[in-house]
N, CA and C of each residue as an Amber inpcrd file, in Angstrom:
protein
   528
 -17.3810000 -34.8670000 -41.6680000 -16.7010000 -36.1170000 -40.3510000
 -17.7970000 -36.3720000 -39.6920000 -18.7880000 -35.4870000 -39.1040000
 -19.7930000 -36.3750000 -38.7350000 -21.1570000 -36.6290000 -39.0190000
 -20.8740000 -36.7670000 -40.4300000 -22.2580000 -37.6060000 -41.4370000
 -21.3510000 -38.8930000 -41.5130000 -20.3070000 -38.7640000 -41.4700000
 -19.6110000 -40.7840000 -41.6490000 -19.3850000 -41.0540000 -40.1620000
 -18.8810000 -40.5600000 -39.0450000 -19.3220000 -40.6570000 -38.3570000
 -20.4750000 -41.3910000 -37.2900000 -21.1230000 -41.0120000 -37.8780000
 -22.7910000 -41.3050000 -37.7530000 -23.3600000 -42.3100000 -38.7610000
 -22.9660000 -42.6310000 -40.0410000 -23.0960000 -43.6790000 -40.9950000
 -22.3610000 -44.9180000 -39.7840000 -21.2030000 -44.1910000 -39.2660000
 -20.4300000 -45.8540000 -38.7110000 -20.8880000 -46.3240000 -37.8300000
 -21.8930000 -45.2490000 -36.5000000 -22.7590000 -45.9370000 -35.7600000
 -24.1430000 -46.5460000 -36.5030000 -24.5320000 -46.2830000 -37.6390000
 -26.0030000 -47.1400000 -38.4680000 -25.5580000 -48.2400000 -38.7320000
 -24.1260000 -48.0790000 -39.6860000 -23.7350000 -49.6580000 -40.0260000
 -23.3280000 -50.2880000 -38.6040000 -23.0560000 -50.1890000 -37.9120000
 -22.6010000 -50.9580000 -36.4420000 -24.3330000 -51.3360000 -36.0850000
 -24.8790000 -50.6330000 -36.1060000 -26.5290000 -51.2490000 -35.3860000
 -27.0420000 -51.7250000 -36.7700000 -27.2090000 -51.7880000 -37.9090000
 -27.7540000 -52.6610000 -39.1060000 -27.0080000 -53.9970000 -38.6370000
 -25.8530000 -53.7850000 -38.7110000 -25.0270000 -55.7150000 -38.0420000
 -25.1180000 -55.5400000 -37.0380000 -25.1450000 -55.2850000 -35.8320000
 -25.9630000 -55.6550000 -35.0840000 -27.5720000 -56.4380000 -34.5920000
 -28.4400000 -55.7440000 -35.9720000 -29.5340000 -56.1840000 -35.9700000
 -29.3340000 -57.7490000 -36.6280000 -28.9520000 -57.3060000 -37.6330000
 -28.5450000 -58.6230000 -38.3430000 -28.1530000 -60.3850000 -37.5230000
 -27.3350000 -59.4350000 -36.4460000 -26.7430000 -61.0320000 -35.6830000
 -28.0630000 -60.4500000 -34.9640000 -29.2230000 -60.6120000 -34.3020000
 -30.0950000 -60.5600000 -33.4310000 -30.7190000 -61.2710000 -34.6970000
 -30.8920000 -61.2510000 -36.0190000 -31.8550000 -62.3080000 -36.7920000
 -31.2800000 -63.2750000 -36.9530000 -30.1100000 -63.6650000 -36.8060000
 -29.1270000 -64.8170000 -36.9920000 -29.5680000 -65.3520000 -35.8100000
 -28.9160000 -65.0520000 -34.3360000 -29.5330000 -65.9810000 -33.6740000
 -31.0860000 -66.0210000 -33.1140000 -31.8770000 -65.2760000 -33.6640000
 -33.0980000 -65.7840000 -33.9550000 -34.1420000 -66.8050000 -34.8520000
 -32.8580000 -67.3410000 -35.7920000 -33.1280000 -68.0360000 -36.9870000
 -32.6690000 -69.0000000 -36.2120000 -31.7290000 -68.9250000 -35.7080000
 -30.9540000 -70.4260000 -35.0650000 -32.2960000 -71.0500000 -33.8790000
 -32.4790000 -70.0910000 -32.9500000 -33.4740000 -70.0500000 -32.4140000
 -34.8650000 -71.1020000 -32.2580000 -35.0490000 -71.0010000 -33.7550000
 -36.3200000 -70.5700000 -34.1660000 -35.9770000 -72.2640000 -34.6980000
 -35.4800000 -72.3360000 -35.6540000 -34.9670000 -73.6270000 -36.3890000
 -35.1870000 -74.5720000 -35.0470000 -33.9820000 -74.7520000 -33.9790000
 -34.0780000 -75.2950000 -32.8100000 -35.2720000 -75.7340000 -32.2940000
 -36.2510000 -74.3240000 -32.0790000 -37.7580000 -75.0150000 -31.8110000
 -38.2210000 -75.4400000 -32.5410000 -38.3960000 -75.5550000 -33.8770000
 -38.8310000 -76.1070000 -34.6590000 -38.6770000 -77.7910000 -35.3430000
 -37.6910000 -77.8830000 -35.1390000 -36.6680000 -79.2400000 -34.5260000
 -37.0940000 -80.1990000 -33.1080000 -37.2940000 -78.8470000 -32.6040000
 -37.9750000 -80.3480000 -31.1250000 -39.3230000 -80.0930000 -31.5800000
 -40.6370000 -79.5190000 -31.6430000 -41.2230000 -79.7030000 -32.0670000
 -41.6500000 -80.2070000 -33.0980000 -41.3690000 -80.6990000 -34.1880000
 -41.0890000 -81.9940000 -34.9930000 -41.4420000 -83.6150000 -34.4080000
 -39.6170000 -82.9830000 -33.7290000 -39.5630000 -84.5450000 -33.6830000
 -39.7110000 -84.8110000 -32.1620000 -40.0190000 -84.2190000 -31.6400000
 -41.3460000 -84.0640000 -30.2150000 -43.0320000 -84.5480000 -30.1200000
 -44.0340000 -84.7970000 -31.1160000 -45.2220000 -84.5460000 -30.9230000
 -45.5970000 -84.7380000 -30.0620000 -45.0150000 -85.6930000 -28.9870000
 -45.8710000 -85.8830000 -27.9350000 -46.0060000 -84.5380000 -26.4440000
 -45.0660000 -83.8490000 -27.1280000 -44.7370000 -82.7010000 -26.1040000
 -45.9470000 -82.1380000 -25.6700000 -45.7660000 -81.3730000 -24.9860000
 -47.0070000 -80.4250000 -24.1720000 -46.7460000 -78.5860000 -24.6450000
 -47.8920000 -78.1070000 -24.9610000 -47.6060000 -76.4180000 -25.6270000
 -46.6970000 -75.9400000 -24.3240000 -46.9820000 -76.4490000 -23.1020000
 -46.3640000 -75.6080000 -21.9200000 -44.9560000 -76.0310000 -21.7300000
 -44.9010000 -77.4260000 -22.1960000 -43.4970000 -77.4790000 -22.7640000
 -41.8940000 -76.6430000 -23.6780000 -43.0620000 -76.5540000 -24.4650000
 -42.6560000 -75.7410000 -26.2050000 -42.6620000 -74.4160000 -25.6530000
 -43.3750000 -74.1080000 -25.3310000 -43.0850000 -72.3580000 -24.7750000
 -42.0290000 -71.7600000 -23.5320000 -41.5500000 -73.0460000 -22.7250000
 -40.5520000 -73.5060000 -21.9830000 -39.6630000 -73.0800000 -22.8800000
 -39.0990000 -74.5310000 -23.4810000 -38.2470000 -74.4310000 -24.6420000
 -37.3820000 -73.5560000 -25.0330000 -39.1040000 -71.7440000 -26.0410000
 -38.6810000 -71.0420000 -26.7260000 -37.6700000 -70.3600000 -25.5620000
 -38.0170000 -70.1240000 -24.4310000 -37.5830000 -68.7850000 -23.3950000
 -36.6020000 -69.8240000 -23.5970000 -36.1170000 -70.9700000 -23.3290000
 -34.8650000 -70.9490000 -22.9940000 -33.8480000 -70.7310000 -24.3420000
 -34.2790000 -71.2250000 -25.3190000 -33.2950000 -71.1060000 -26.1860000
 -32.8270000 -69.4590000 -26.9290000 -33.9950000 -68.2570000 -25.9170000
 -34.1100000 -67.2050000 -26.0500000 -33.0020000 -66.3890000 -25.2250000
 -32.4550000 -67.4160000 -24.0250000 -31.4420000 -66.7880000 -23.7790000
 -30.1350000 -67.1020000 -23.9170000 -29.7140000 -68.1920000 -24.7300000
 -28.1860000 -69.2310000 -25.2380000 -28.0160000 -67.5780000 -26.0600000
 -26.7070000 -67.5080000 -26.1060000 -25.8300000 -66.9530000 -26.9350000
 -26.0060000 -67.2300000 -28.7430000 -25.5730000 -67.0570000 -28.9670000
 -24.6440000 -67.0610000 -30.4650000 -24.3010000 -68.3790000 -30.7620000
 -23.1790000 -68.6490000 -29.9230000 -22.3440000 -69.7070000 -30.1140000
 -23.1230000 -71.2480000 -29.3640000 -23.5810000 -70.5170000 -28.5130000
 -24.1260000 -71.9120000 -27.7710000 -25.4140000 -72.8480000 -28.7160000
 -25.9790000 -71.7010000 -29.2410000 -27.0810000 -71.7650000 -30.1790000
 -26.4510000 -72.4170000 -31.7480000 -25.4140000 -72.4720000 -32.2530000
 -24.7350000 -72.7960000 -33.6450000 -24.4430000 -74.1000000 -32.5810000
 -23.5170000 -74.7220000 -31.8950000 -22.9630000 -75.6220000 -31.4400000
 -24.7300000 -76.7000000 -30.8330000 -25.3890000 -76.2740000 -31.0710000
 -27.0580000 -76.8500000 -30.3840000 -27.1690000 -77.1280000 -32.3070000
 -27.6230000 -76.3140000 -33.2080000 -27.5180000 -76.5190000 -34.1900000
 -26.9720000 -77.7350000 -34.9280000 -25.6170000 -77.5610000 -34.4490000
 -24.5700000 -78.5800000 -35.5220000 -25.0100000 -79.9810000 -35.3640000
 -25.4230000 -80.3310000 -33.6630000 -25.7370000 -81.4430000 -33.0660000
 -26.3320000 -81.9570000 -34.2490000 -27.2180000 -81.1380000 -34.7890000
 -28.7240000 -82.5190000 -35.6750000 -28.6030000 -82.1370000 -37.1350000
 -27.7940000 -81.2940000 -37.7700000 -27.4550000 -80.7650000 -38.6000000
 -26.0750000 -81.3900000 -39.2860000 -25.8320000 -82.1760000 -40.5580000
 -24.5370000 -81.7460000 -41.1620000 -25.1120000 -81.4430000 -42.2450000
 -23.9250000 -79.9180000 -42.6770000 -24.2220000 -79.9410000 -44.0350000
 -22.3310000 -80.3420000 -44.3800000 -22.9420000 -80.7830000 -46.2230000
 -22.1210000 -81.3360000 -47.0630000 -21.1500000 -80.4160000 -46.7330000
 -21.4250000 -79.0830000 -47.2860000 -20.8520000 -78.1280000 -47.9500000
 -19.7000000 -77.4410000 -46.8760000 -18.3470000 -77.6920000 -46.9540000
 -17.3610000 -77.2270000 -45.8240000 -17.6540000 -75.5160000 -45.4220000
 -17.7010000 -74.8040000 -47.3010000 -17.6710000 -73.3470000 -47.4690000
 -19.1510000 -73.1760000 -47.1920000 -20.1310000 -73.7270000 -46.4090000
 -21.4400000 -73.2700000 -45.8890000 -20.6800000 -73.7530000 -43.9910000
 -20.5710000 -74.2620000 -43.2960000 -20.1970000 -74.4590000 -42.3860000
 -19.4130000 -73.3890000 -41.7660000 -18.6560000 -73.1670000 -42.8690000
 -16.7850000 -72.4280000 -42.9820000 -18.0360000 -70.5800000 -42.3540000
 -19.2390000 -70.4690000 -43.5450000 -19.4550000 -69.5400000 -43.5930000
 -20.4790000 -68.4260000 -42.4350000 -20.7650000 -69.7500000 -41.8740000
 -21.7920000 -69.7990000 -40.0140000 -21.0290000 -69.1900000 -39.1840000
 -19.7720000 -70.4290000 -39.3380000 -18.8950000 -70.0270000 -38.4180000
 -18.3720000 -68.8300000 -38.3090000 -18.2050000 -68.7050000 -39.7070000
 -17.5940000 -66.6380000 -39.7820000 -18.1030000 -65.8710000 -38.9740000
 -19.4420000 -66.1280000 -39.7850000 -20.6070000 -65.1930000 -38.9210000
 -20.1030000 -65.0640000 -37.5040000 -20.5040000 -65.8730000 -37.0540000
 -20.3470000 -66.4560000 -35.3390000 -19.0760000 -65.3520000 -34.8080000
 -17.4770000 -65.4670000 -35.3640000 -16.4960000 -65.3130000 -35.7600000
 -17.0370000 -63.5350000 -35.5570000 -17.7060000 -63.1430000 -36.7180000
 -17.4760000 -61.3060000 -36.6760000 -18.6830000 -61.6430000 -35.6290000
 -19.5970000 -61.2940000 -35.4860000 -20.3930000 -61.3630000 -34.6340000
 -20.1860000 -61.0590000 -33.2430000 -19.3310000 -61.9880000 -33.0710000
 -18.2350000 -62.0690000 -31.7280000 -17.5750000 -60.6230000 -31.7650000
 -16.9890000 -60.5740000 -32.6940000 -15.9120000 -59.4820000 -32.3700000
 -16.2910000 -57.7960000 -32.7740000 -17.5390000 -57.7540000 -33.4220000
 -18.1650000 -56.7420000 -33.4230000 -19.0180000 -56.2220000 -31.9020000
 -19.4580000 -57.5100000 -32.0220000 -20.1350000 -57.4100000 -29.9600000
 -19.3550000 -56.3530000 -29.0110000 -17.9540000 -57.7010000 -28.8790000
 -17.5200000 -57.9950000 -27.8510000 -15.7870000 -56.7120000 -27.9270000
 -15.6850000 -56.2270000 -29.4170000 -14.3610000 -55.8280000 -29.7980000
 -14.3520000 -54.2500000 -30.7090000 -15.3660000 -54.4450000 -31.8720000
 -14.7780000 -53.7050000 -32.7070000 -14.6660000 -52.6180000 -32.1580000
 -15.3970000 -51.5790000 -31.3240000 -14.7320000 -50.6450000 -30.9260000
 -14.0310000 -49.7910000 -30.4250000 -13.3500000 -50.9920000 -29.2380000
 -12.2610000 -50.4440000 -28.6890000 -10.8630000 -51.3540000 -29.7810000
 -11.2180000 -51.6140000 -30.4210000 -10.1740000 -52.3660000 -31.3580000
 -10.0970000 -51.4380000 -33.1120000 -11.2890000 -50.8960000 -32.3420000
 -11.0760000 -49.7670000 -34.0200000 -11.3300000 -48.3990000 -33.8880000
 -11.5970000 -47.7050000 -32.6440000 -12.0430000 -46.4410000 -32.1300000
 -11.1580000 -45.8010000 -32.5740000  -9.6300000 -45.8610000 -32.8320000
  -8.3890000 -44.6830000 -33.1910000  -8.9040000 -44.1500000 -34.5260000
  -9.8980000 -45.3270000 -35.9400000  -9.8370000 -45.5830000 -37.0840000
 -11.5610000 -44.0130000 -37.7010000 -12.0240000 -43.9520000 -36.1340000
 -13.0730000 -43.0950000 -36.4300000 -12.0340000 -41.1530000 -36.6850000
 -11.5570000 -41.3430000 -36.5710000 -11.0000000 -39.8910000 -36.6130000
 -10.6240000 -39.2770000 -37.9390000 -10.0940000 -39.8350000 -38.9480000
  -9.5070000 -39.7290000 -40.2120000 -10.0400000 -40.1240000 -41.0800000
 -10.9360000 -39.6640000 -42.5420000 -11.8730000 -39.7160000 -43.3450000
 -11.1920000 -41.2090000 -44.0920000 -10.2250000 -41.0900000 -44.5220000
  -9.7870000 -43.0130000 -44.9690000 -10.1410000 -44.0980000 -44.4230000
  -9.3820000 -43.7830000 -42.7220000  -9.9320000 -44.8900000 -42.2640000
 -11.3990000 -45.1980000 -41.7880000 -12.0150000 -43.6730000 -41.4500000
 -13.4780000 -43.9580000 -41.5390000 -14.4000000 -44.6890000 -42.8910000
 -13.7570000 -44.1810000 -43.4770000 -14.2810000 -45.2440000 -44.9800000
 -14.0030000 -46.4590000 -44.8480000 -12.8860000 -47.2740000 -44.4320000
 -12.4210000 -48.7340000 -43.8190000 -13.5810000 -49.3240000 -43.1250000
 -13.8150000 -48.0110000 -41.9730000 -14.8380000 -48.7820000 -40.8020000
 -15.9400000 -49.1850000 -41.5420000 -16.6190000 -48.4770000 -42.6390000
 -17.5970000 -48.3440000 -43.3410000 -17.3590000 -49.3660000 -44.3200000
 -16.5480000 -49.9950000 -44.9400000 -16.5790000 -51.3170000 -45.8670000
 -16.4350000 -52.3980000 -44.8310000 -15.4890000 -52.3150000 -43.7690000
 -15.4140000 -53.0940000 -43.0340000 -16.5060000 -53.9380000 -42.3020000
 -17.9160000 -52.5650000 -41.8150000 -19.0990000 -52.8550000 -41.5530000
 -20.4520000 -53.7240000 -42.3820000 -20.0180000 -53.1400000 -43.5540000
 -20.9190000 -53.1220000 -44.7990000 -20.6650000 -54.7260000 -44.6900000
 -18.7420000 -55.2010000 -44.8760000 -19.0590000 -56.5820000 -45.0270000
 -19.6610000 -58.0670000 -43.5890000 -19.5470000 -57.5070000 -42.7870000
 -19.6790000 -57.8310000 -41.9100000 -21.5860000 -58.4320000 -41.5250000
 -22.4010000 -56.5680000 -41.7300000 -23.5280000 -56.8140000 -42.1140000
 -24.7330000 -57.5380000 -42.8320000 -23.7310000 -57.5950000 -43.8890000
 -24.2750000 -58.1850000 -44.7900000 -23.8640000 -60.2530000 -44.3270000
 -22.1710000 -60.0240000 -44.5730000 -22.2970000 -61.7410000 -43.7820000
 -23.3100000 -62.5010000 -42.6970000 -23.8250000 -61.7480000 -41.5870000
 -24.6830000 -61.6600000 -40.4680000 -26.2310000 -61.8170000 -41.3880000
 -26.5360000 -60.9510000 -41.8430000 -27.8040000 -61.5020000 -43.0730000
 -27.7890000 -62.4310000 -43.9090000 -27.1690000 -62.9110000 -44.2200000
 -26.7910000 -63.9380000 -45.5780000 -27.1780000 -65.4440000 -44.5090000
 -26.5440000 -65.4000000 -43.1580000 -26.5700000 -65.8910000 -42.4060000
 -27.9680000 -66.6250000 -41.6190000 -28.4530000 -65.7810000 -41.6080000
 -30.2140000 -65.3790000 -40.4640000 -30.4010000 -66.0060000 -41.8730000
 -30.6320000 -65.7890000 -43.2350000 -31.4130000 -66.2060000 -44.1010000
 -30.8540000 -67.5890000 -44.8300000 -29.6780000 -68.1490000 -44.9080000
 -29.8830000 -69.3700000 -44.4960000 -30.3380000 -70.5190000 -43.9630000
 -30.1260000 -69.7340000 -42.9440000 -30.6820000 -71.2580000 -41.6330000
 -32.2520000 -70.8500000 -41.3380000 -32.6070000 -69.5290000 -41.8140000
 -34.4450000 -69.5490000 -42.2480000 -34.7480000 -70.7490000 -43.1130000
 -34.1730000 -70.3070000 -44.3640000 -33.9500000 -71.5720000 -45.1240000
 -34.7010000 -72.5250000 -44.9490000 -33.2300000 -73.3880000 -43.7830000
 -32.3800000 -74.7570000 -43.8840000 -33.7750000 -74.9500000 -42.7980000
 -34.7850000 -74.1880000 -42.0530000 -35.7880000 -74.5140000 -40.8250000
 -37.1970000 -75.0570000 -41.9710000 -37.7660000 -73.9680000 -42.9890000
 -37.8230000 -73.8090000 -44.1280000 -37.9990000 -75.2040000 -45.0490000
 -36.9070000 -76.0010000 -44.9470000 -37.1460000 -76.7930000 -45.8490000
 -37.5790000 -78.0340000 -45.3560000 -36.6380000 -77.9120000 -43.7050000
 -37.1940000 -79.2570000 -43.0470000 -38.5530000 -79.0880000 -42.4960000
 -39.0690000 -78.0970000 -42.1420000 -40.5230000 -78.4520000 -42.2370000
 -41.4710000 -78.9560000 -43.5170000 -40.9380000 -78.4610000 -44.4310000
 -42.1100000 -78.9680000 -45.9180000 -41.8320000 -80.1810000 -45.9560000
 -40.2510000 -80.1070000 -45.5890000 -39.8710000 -81.8290000 -46.0080000
 -40.4340000 -83.0610000 -45.1450000 -41.2120000 -82.7380000 -44.0430000
 -41.2580000 -83.4210000 -42.6260000 -43.0750000 -83.2440000 -42.7900000
 -43.9700000 -81.9620000 -43.5880000 -44.7260000 -82.0360000 -44.1820000
 -45.3260000 -83.0790000 -44.6560000 -44.2960000 -82.7090000 -46.1620000
 -44.2510000 -83.1330000 -47.0120000 -44.6260000 -85.1000000 -46.9510000
 -43.5870000 -85.7850000 -46.2540000 -43.0110000 -86.8320000 -45.9590000
 -45.2980000 -87.6690000 -45.0800000 -45.1620000 -86.4140000 -44.4820000
 -46.7310000 -86.6440000 -43.4820000 -47.6900000 -86.9500000 -44.6810000
 -47.6370000 -86.2820000 -45.5560000 -49.0010000 -86.1840000 -46.9370000
 -48.5190000 -87.8560000 -47.0620000 -47.9230000 -88.0560000 -47.0360000
 -47.1350000 -89.4380000 -48.4260000 -47.3240000 -90.5430000 -47.5630000
 -47.5670000 -90.4080000 -46.4120000 -48.0160000 -91.3230000 -45.4060000
 -46.7960000 -92.0100000 -45.2380000 -45.5910000 -91.3120000 -44.9940000
 -43.9500000 -91.4610000 -44.0350000 -43.1000000 -91.8370000 -45.1450000
 -43.8340000 -91.5240000 -46.7360000 -42.6680000 -91.5840000 -47.0700000
 -41.4290000 -91.3070000 -47.1740000 -40.3600000 -91.7830000 -47.3370000
 -38.6450000 -91.1290000 -46.7630000 -37.8070000 -91.2150000 -48.5010000
 -38.7680000 -91.1100000 -49.7590000 -37.7060000 -90.6170000 -50.5740000
 -37.4160000 -89.6650000 -51.1540000 -36.5270000 -89.4190000 -52.0580000
 -35.7710000 -88.4310000 -51.6240000 -36.1850000 -86.7970000 -52.8340000
 -36.5270000 -85.8110000 -51.5500000 -37.3840000 -85.0450000 -51.7140000
 -36.1130000 -83.7830000 -52.9990000 -35.5070000 -84.2910000 -53.1060000
 -34.3540000 -82.8320000 -53.7110000 -34.7980000 -82.7200000 -55.5410000
 -35.0750000 -84.2070000 -55.7260000 -35.8010000 -84.1530000 -57.4450000
 -36.6370000 -83.4790000 -57.4690000 -37.6890000 -82.5580000 -56.7990000
 -38.7850000 -81.3960000 -56.8310000 -38.5160000 -80.2020000 -56.1530000
 -37.1970000 -80.1870000 -55.5890000 -36.5900000 -78.3970000 -55.5460000
 -34.7600000 -78.6030000 -55.9990000 -34.5020000 -76.7590000 -56.2220000
 -33.4280000 -77.0520000 -56.1150000 -32.5270000 -76.3200000 -55.0440000
 -31.3700000 -76.8380000 -54.6890000 -30.4650000 -76.3240000 -53.8480000
 -29.3200000 -76.2740000 -54.2040000 -29.0780000 -75.3750000 -53.2910000
 -27.6740000 -74.6090000 -52.8110000 -26.7280000 -75.7060000 -52.8620000
 -27.5030000 -76.1510000 -51.8340000 -26.2460000 -77.0690000 -50.8170000
 -26.9680000 -77.9460000 -49.6520000 -26.3580000 -79.2490000 -49.2750000
 -27.5570000 -80.3810000 -48.7410000 -27.4220000 -80.3750000 -47.4720000
 -28.2860000 -81.1410000 -46.8230000 -27.7900000 -80.5150000 -45.3950000
 -28.8520000 -81.8150000 -44.8420000 -28.2660000 -82.9990000 -43.9070000
 -28.9540000 -83.7210000 -43.5890000 -29.2320000 -83.2920000 -41.5730000
 -30.4420000 -83.8670000 -41.4250000 -31.0200000 -83.5830000 -40.0940000
 -31.4960000 -84.7900000 -39.6370000 -30.4930000 -84.4550000 -38.4360000
 -30.7350000 -85.5720000 -37.5520000 -32.1490000 -85.7660000 -37.5690000
 -33.2670000 -87.3290000 -37.2920000 -33.8820000 -87.3230000 -37.0060000
 -34.4680000 -88.1030000 -35.6620000 -34.8120000 -88.1960000 -35.0360000
 -35.2940000 -89.4810000 -33.5090000 -34.6550000 -90.5850000 -34.1060000
 -35.4070000 -91.4210000 -35.1180000 -35.2360000 -92.6690000 -35.2560000
 -34.3050000 -92.7530000 -36.1940000 -32.7470000 -91.4640000 -36.1780000
 -31.7590000 -91.9090000 -36.5810000 -30.5380000 -91.8230000 -35.5160000
 -30.8670000 -92.0430000 -34.5320000 -30.4520000 -92.3290000 -33.3860000
 -31.0200000 -92.6960000 -32.1530000 -30.1790000 -93.3510000 -30.8840000
 -31.3020000 -93.1780000 -29.9580000 -31.5210000 -91.8200000 -29.2860000
 -32.6390000 -92.1040000 -28.0600000 -32.7470000 -90.9820000 -27.8150000
 -33.5770000 -90.0440000 -27.8620000 -34.0310000 -88.8500000 -27.5400000
 -34.6470000 -87.7060000 -28.4250000 -34.0310000 -86.3760000 -27.5140000
 -33.6400000 -85.3670000 -28.1170000 -32.8790000 -84.3650000 -27.8920000
 -33.1480000 -83.5260000 -26.3130000 -32.6050000 -83.1690000 -26.0400000
 -33.3420000 -82.3910000 -24.6490000 -33.7500000 -80.8520000 -24.5860000
């Protein structure tokens, strides 16, 4: 019994860690986006931006991210939204809603299964977000090396889905 209960707590901790990684990946994406779209910014301003992003909730970061990124695949959009929902449930309700399931072995096994699913979901959401940040940075860097060419970059890489990132010339004004 004690081993299974400890496993539940360990998996909860792993899922919480991956939730923090997802949060950090969104903050890193937004920070990188703002740096790439505001080349004239001062280091001090970017440091303040990074600190401000670290204080925002996952939901706020995901909404901010969605202002600049349009993902064409609704499954990916739904996946990121589900990661937010599962993270919020995990952090605010999991043990309150599932406390009674710690008593029986069958129920503990269900908890372990549920936590494994949440853990994997959050880890994948962080990975997807980090991959989009890397792809954005590479595309912008390669365009700068090519003298600002905006030709289609998808020919040189394999993509599971596409995302459109709004750059300052796509709309009026700069992001705050």
